[in-house]
Short mmCIF file of C-alpha atoms in Angstrom, two decimals:
data_model
loop_
_atom_site.label_atom_id
_atom_site.label_comp_id
_atom_site.label_asym_id
_atom_site.label_seq_id
_atom_site.Cartn_x
_atom_site.Cartn_y
_atom_site.Cartn_z
CA GLY U 1 -52.56 6.50 12.41
CA ALA U 2 -50.03 7.93 10.02
CA VAL U 3 -51.61 9.42 6.91
CA VAL U 4 -49.96 10.15 3.60
CA SER U 5 -51.76 12.06 0.89
CA GLN U 6 -51.01 12.51 -2.78
CA HIS U 7 -52.16 15.15 -5.19
CA PRO U 8 -53.50 14.89 -7.77
CA SER U 9 -55.14 11.49 -7.67
CA ARG U 10 -55.43 11.46 -11.45
CA VAL U 11 -53.76 13.55 -14.11
CA ILE U 12 -53.82 13.54 -17.86
CA CYS U 13 -51.15 15.46 -19.71
CA LYS U 14 -49.97 15.81 -23.25
CA SER U 15 -46.79 14.26 -24.50
CA GLY U 16 -43.82 16.56 -24.00
CA THR U 17 -45.22 18.42 -21.02
CA SER U 18 -44.17 18.09 -17.39
CA VAL U 19 -46.34 17.10 -14.50
CA LYS U 20 -45.76 17.40 -10.77
CA ILE U 21 -47.08 15.00 -8.16
CA GLU U 22 -47.13 15.96 -4.49
CA CYS U 23 -46.78 13.62 -1.56
CA ARG U 24 -47.54 14.88 1.93
CA SER U 25 -47.32 13.33 5.37
CA LEU U 26 -50.25 14.78 7.27
CA ASP U 27 -49.61 13.87 10.87
CA PHE U 28 -45.96 12.97 11.14
CA GLN U 29 -42.58 14.16 9.98
CA ALA U 30 -41.42 12.17 7.00
CA THR U 31 -37.68 11.94 7.24
CA THR U 32 -37.62 9.59 4.28
CA MET U 33 -40.01 9.31 1.39
CA PHE U 34 -40.10 6.65 -1.28
CA TRP U 35 -41.50 6.81 -4.79
CA TYR U 36 -42.84 3.72 -6.53
CA ARG U 37 -44.18 3.09 -9.99
CA GLN U 38 -46.72 0.47 -10.87
CA PHE U 39 -47.58 -0.42 -14.45
CA PRO U 40 -50.96 -2.03 -15.15
CA LYS U 41 -51.24 -5.52 -13.72
CA GLN U 42 -47.71 -5.40 -12.44
CA SER U 43 -46.07 -5.08 -9.07
CA LEU U 44 -44.66 -2.00 -7.41
CA MET U 45 -41.14 -1.02 -8.32
CA LEU U 46 -39.14 1.40 -6.21
CA MET U 47 -38.00 4.38 -8.24
CA ALA U 48 -36.16 6.46 -5.70
CA THR U 49 -35.61 7.22 -2.06
CA SER U 50 -35.40 10.75 -0.76
CA ASN U 51 -34.30 12.05 2.60
CA GLU U 52 -35.36 15.51 3.67
CA GLY U 53 -32.85 18.08 2.57
CA SER U 54 -30.78 15.67 0.51
CA LYS U 55 -30.66 14.59 -3.09
CA ALA U 56 -32.74 11.58 -3.96
CA THR U 57 -31.17 8.19 -4.54
CA TYR U 58 -32.48 6.60 -7.71
CA GLU U 59 -32.79 2.92 -8.46
CA GLN U 60 -30.92 1.47 -11.36
CA GLY U 61 -32.62 2.20 -14.63
CA VAL U 62 -34.57 5.22 -13.40
CA GLU U 63 -33.58 8.43 -15.17
CA LYS U 64 -32.96 11.10 -12.56
CA ASP U 65 -33.18 13.90 -15.13
CA LYS U 66 -36.60 12.71 -16.18
CA PHE U 67 -38.03 12.03 -12.74
CA LEU U 68 -37.11 14.99 -10.57
CA ILE U 69 -37.63 14.46 -6.89
CA ASN U 70 -37.60 17.22 -4.31
CA HIS U 71 -37.92 16.64 -0.59
CA ALA U 72 -37.49 20.14 0.77
CA SER U 73 -39.50 19.76 3.96
CA LEU U 74 -40.36 17.07 6.47
CA THR U 75 -43.91 16.87 5.20
CA LEU U 76 -43.65 17.27 1.46
CA SER U 77 -41.94 15.54 -1.41
CA THR U 78 -42.63 16.13 -5.08
CA LEU U 79 -42.05 14.03 -8.15
CA THR U 80 -41.91 15.87 -11.44
CA VAL U 81 -42.13 13.85 -14.62
CA THR U 82 -40.42 15.99 -17.21
CA SER U 83 -41.11 15.79 -20.93
CA ALA U 84 -43.63 13.06 -20.32
CA HIS U 85 -44.25 10.39 -22.93
CA PRO U 86 -47.01 7.80 -23.22
CA GLU U 87 -44.69 5.13 -21.81
CA ASP U 88 -44.55 7.14 -18.58
CA SER U 89 -48.25 6.48 -18.07
CA SER U 90 -48.41 4.60 -14.83
CA PHE U 91 -49.63 4.57 -11.25
CA TYR U 92 -47.21 6.46 -9.04
CA ILE U 93 -47.28 5.76 -5.32
CA CYS U 94 -45.35 7.52 -2.62
CA SER U 95 -44.68 6.37 0.90
CA ALA U 96 -43.17 8.01 3.92
CA THR U 97 -41.51 7.09 7.18
CA GLU U 98 -40.44 8.95 10.29
CA VAL U 99 -37.53 6.60 10.84
CA PRO U 100 -34.73 7.54 8.44
CA GLY U 101 -34.58 5.08 5.58
CA ALA U 102 -36.83 2.58 7.31
CA VAL U 103 -38.78 0.94 4.53
CA TYR U 104 -40.28 -1.44 7.07
CA GLU U 105 -42.08 1.50 8.69
CA GLN U 106 -43.42 3.19 5.59
CA TYR U 107 -46.95 4.46 5.11
CA PHE U 108 -48.30 4.55 1.60
CA GLY U 109 -50.17 7.32 -0.14
CA PRO U 110 -53.27 6.60 -2.24
CA GLY U 111 -51.39 6.88 -5.53
CA THR U 112 -51.56 9.10 -8.60
CA ARG U 113 -52.67 7.75 -11.93
CA LEU U 114 -50.79 9.49 -14.73
CA THR U 115 -51.96 9.23 -18.31
CA VAL U 116 -49.85 10.79 -21.03
CA THR U 117 -51.63 11.28 -24.34
CA ALA L 1 -30.48 -10.83 -3.26
CA GLN L 2 -33.90 -10.93 -1.78
CA LYS L 3 -36.78 -12.25 -3.80
CA VAL L 4 -40.48 -12.78 -3.29
CA THR L 5 -42.50 -15.26 -5.30
CA GLN L 6 -46.26 -15.32 -5.50
CA ALA L 7 -46.86 -18.19 -7.85
CA GLN L 8 -50.61 -17.72 -8.04
CA THR L 9 -51.34 -15.01 -10.56
CA GLU L 10 -55.09 -15.17 -10.27
CA ILE L 11 -57.49 -17.01 -8.00
CA SER L 12 -61.24 -17.11 -8.29
CA VAL L 13 -63.47 -18.42 -5.53
CA VAL L 14 -67.11 -18.32 -4.63
CA GLU L 15 -68.21 -16.36 -1.63
CA LYS L 16 -67.82 -18.13 1.72
CA GLU L 17 -65.02 -20.35 0.44
CA ASP L 18 -61.67 -20.27 2.21
CA VAL L 19 -58.69 -19.25 0.13
CA THR L 20 -54.94 -19.32 0.73
CA LEU L 21 -52.53 -17.02 -1.02
CA ASP L 22 -49.00 -18.34 -1.20
CA CYS L 23 -45.81 -16.38 -0.68
CA VAL L 24 -42.31 -17.79 -0.83
CA TYR L 25 -39.29 -15.63 -0.17
CA GLU L 26 -35.52 -15.76 -0.49
CA THR L 27 -33.08 -13.86 1.66
CA ARG L 28 -29.61 -14.29 3.06
CA ASP L 29 -30.30 -12.04 6.01
CA THR L 30 -31.24 -13.46 9.37
CA THR L 31 -33.21 -10.32 10.23
CA TYR L 32 -35.95 -9.35 7.84
CA TYR L 33 -39.55 -8.28 7.64
CA LEU L 34 -42.42 -9.77 5.72
CA PHE L 35 -45.55 -7.92 4.72
CA TRP L 36 -48.91 -8.42 3.12
CA TYR L 37 -50.77 -5.60 1.40
CA LYS L 38 -54.17 -5.47 -0.23
CA GLN L 39 -54.74 -3.33 -3.30
CA PRO L 40 -58.42 -2.94 -4.15
CA PRO L 41 -59.51 -1.56 -7.53
CA SER L 42 -59.15 1.99 -6.20
CA GLY L 43 -55.40 1.40 -6.17
CA GLU L 44 -54.61 2.40 -2.61
CA LEU L 45 -52.37 -0.05 -0.81
CA VAL L 46 -53.87 -1.31 2.41
CA PHE L 47 -51.41 -2.62 4.98
CA LEU L 48 -52.46 -5.97 6.41
CA ILE L 49 -49.57 -7.31 8.44
CA ARG L 50 -45.88 -7.04 9.16
CA ARG L 51 -43.87 -9.89 10.60
CA ASN L 52 -40.24 -9.91 11.63
CA SER L 53 -38.08 -12.93 11.11
CA PHE L 54 -37.83 -13.71 14.79
CA ASP L 55 -41.54 -14.00 15.28
CA GLU L 56 -42.81 -17.22 13.78
CA GLN L 57 -46.09 -17.17 15.61
CA ASN L 58 -49.03 -17.46 13.34
CA GLU L 59 -51.44 -14.58 13.43
CA ILE L 60 -55.18 -14.40 13.18
CA SER L 61 -57.14 -11.22 12.66
CA GLY L 62 -60.81 -11.81 12.12
CA ARG L 63 -61.20 -13.78 8.90
CA TYR L 64 -57.52 -13.31 8.04
CA SER L 65 -54.73 -15.56 9.18
CA TRP L 66 -51.08 -15.85 8.34
CA ASN L 67 -48.80 -18.85 8.47
CA PHE L 68 -45.11 -18.01 8.71
CA GLN L 69 -42.75 -20.94 8.28
CA LYS L 70 -39.06 -20.20 8.13
CA SER L 71 -38.27 -23.83 7.36
CA THR L 72 -39.96 -23.47 3.99
CA SER L 73 -39.41 -19.70 3.61
CA SER L 74 -43.10 -19.16 3.26
CA PHE L 75 -45.55 -16.61 4.58
CA ASN L 76 -48.97 -17.70 3.43
CA PHE L 77 -52.18 -15.76 3.87
CA THR L 78 -55.56 -17.36 4.35
CA ILE L 79 -58.93 -15.69 4.10
CA THR L 80 -61.69 -17.65 5.76
CA ALA L 81 -65.27 -17.39 4.53
CA SER L 82 -64.32 -15.04 1.72
CA GLN L 83 -66.53 -12.12 0.79
CA VAL L 84 -66.95 -10.13 -2.40
CA VAL L 85 -65.21 -7.17 -0.72
CA ASP L 86 -62.08 -9.30 -0.45
CA SER L 87 -61.67 -9.07 -4.22
CA ALA L 88 -58.37 -7.28 -4.79
CA VAL L 89 -54.76 -7.80 -5.66
CA TYR L 90 -52.71 -9.00 -2.72
CA PHE L 91 -49.00 -8.37 -2.50
CA CYS L 92 -46.46 -10.08 -0.33
CA ALA L 93 -43.28 -8.10 0.33
CA LEU L 94 -39.91 -8.52 2.02
CA SER L 95 -37.42 -6.06 3.42
CA GLU L 96 -34.06 -6.94 4.90
CA ALA L 97 -32.89 -5.20 8.05
CA ASP L 98 -29.44 -4.65 6.56
CA ASN L 99 -30.93 -3.15 3.45
CA ASN L 100 -33.43 -0.63 4.77
CA ASN L 101 -34.16 1.04 1.50
CA ASP L 102 -35.10 -2.03 -0.38
CA MET L 103 -38.54 -3.54 -0.12
CA ARG L 104 -39.20 -6.22 -2.71
CA PHE L 105 -42.77 -6.90 -3.68
CA GLY L 106 -44.03 -10.11 -5.14
CA ALA L 107 -45.88 -10.00 -8.44
CA GLY L 108 -49.20 -10.05 -6.66
CA THR L 109 -52.16 -12.41 -6.66
CA ARG L 110 -55.46 -11.18 -8.05
CA LEU L 111 -58.28 -12.60 -5.98
CA THR L 112 -61.81 -12.54 -7.32
CA VAL L 113 -64.60 -13.54 -4.99
CA LYS L 114 -67.83 -14.23 -6.82
CA PRO L 115 -71.21 -13.93 -5.12
#
């Protein structure tokens, strides 16, 4: 089956620093990758959609200068949280699909728990 | 706009009881997909089922079964003879075929199965 990995699984960083989260598709080519955020005891909210080689499309209310997304290859997308603040502490989940833009065919990564102190 | 409602925030049952998790959705599209995911304490989303709007057949997979009823816009999930390992948050989700980049998740139902 299709496998998506994320690294790191947990990260703690100090306020004001930047942190990068990697999302990799291990056994398929991820034409599209999605990034979600999940606050404690809440549902998943889509942050952005990225197609390989293109700029990411951000959902309303998500600051693109704060959450930098790069999808430079068919197997790797990165999310960089710049100048992190405690309110950015959350569970970040990526997903990937071979079919361009097909959210109905996405495979989820295990998530990255970010804590900003 | 599409919307998914999981009215049950938390459910607690005793092991071996049957439990049904409700999901009601709203969409204007005639072609859409419905999903159920399980999120155990580890956080990883576990895919359980995907249903397209043209397939109203109910599905059974072991102790899990799903009841899709377009007439009531519901896609309910039943766990038979629940086990402690079923304890998790369960999410229902909807994506519209004409809106490929938008999957809406319900708020989730936290199921606790006590021994």
